[in-house]
């Protein structure tokens, strides 16, 4: 009888003993799912082949009971917004990828999605230069200058603890040397990256530097689709500015102006399109300095599909102002690290809020 009584006591105590285990396991599961949901599009989603590049996101994320496909359909122009998250490259190919249909004029006129296979194909074919061979020596005007940046490189590398073999984006890259935020990273820490520069003269010089990074002579679109704009010496005129001078928009409005040496037509792509073209969605540092269009460009990025660890953004030429840029970045899980003013730039530094997924219980009640 005593043995049975002891057994009964132990059985009754078992749920109490297991309760802490289930509680901890439940928290870990919720936390893990939350972190995964917030970091889709991070390093694990880098795509190195066209076959994987056009694959849809495995799962549609939920926000307040609605899918991202629905909530982002206006802000982001993506294939899944149009065809649903289960779209496939074969279906897209049957519609728009014949050699006759996939042209730059067609992509601009139809405002193709920024991840449309035709857009990626056009970038790779006509608007992307591969890195120079490592066997080629750098050709610099001032080879003695180890770090020509205006302070951005030092700040970012201190945050990243002198990370080696990272990946950068620099827009605009100018001539690849003067005030370059990324040259030191590339030469001394073996970083790779993407240099974006729309100015014809500057890009011509950039190509001669033998930078070990991809480069593109395109500009960054201020809309979530490719477009052409008129550009004075490579500085982007927003599409809305073009519209004030012509009755039509897109390529047609750009064609109403006559090209000159200093004002010419420039092809623009969303940043996400360029990233897919080089097969990267994980970026360690993004330097954005395009003389006024920074806020509009940042709004085109589908943040749920990319992971950026750090950014420097020039803010003093943007009509929206630094506060609007910071609000946009904070809405996308970045922390404003600080402002700095240097001889050639006034920029704000943002860092990915890597603790976001751990705050699963929200702010404490006051």
Coordinates of N, CA, C and O in Angstrom, one line a residue, residues 40 59-60 78 93 251 253 270 273 284 296:
X40 N 14.2 36.7 -42.8 CA 14.1 36.1 -44.2 C 14.7 37.0 -45.2 O 14.5 38.2 -45.2
X59 N 8.0 31.2 -47.8 CA 6.8 31.4 -47.0 C 6.4 32.8 -47.1 O 7.2 33.7 -47.1
X60 N 5.1 33.1 -47.1 CA 4.6 34.5 -47.0 C 4.5 34.8 -45.5 O 4.0 34.1 -44.8
X78 N 6.9 43.5 -56.9 CA 7.6 42.2 -57.0 C 6.7 41.2 -57.7 O 5.5 41.4 -57.9
X93 N 8.8 33.2 -68.0 CA 9.5 33.1 -69.3 C 8.5 33.0 -70.5 O 8.7 33.6 -71.6
X251 N 10.2 56.1 -70.1 CA 11.1 56.3 -71.3 C 10.6 57.4 -72.2 O 11.4 58.1 -72.8
X253 N 8.9 60.2 -71.6 CA 9.2 61.6 -71.1 C 10.7 61.9 -71.3 O 11.0 63.0 -71.6
X270 N 16.0 49.5 -59.7 CA 15.9 49.4 -58.2 C 17.1 48.7 -57.7 O 17.7 47.8 -58.3
X273 N 17.0 44.9 -57.7 CA 17.3 44.3 -59.0 C 18.8 44.1 -59.2 O 19.2 43.0 -59.7
X284 N 27.0 43.7 -46.0 CA 27.6 44.1 -44.8 C 27.6 45.6 -44.6 O 27.5 46.1 -43.5
X296 N 13.9 58.3 -51.3 CA 13.1 57.6 -52.3 C 13.7 56.3 -52.6 O 13.0 55.3 -52.8

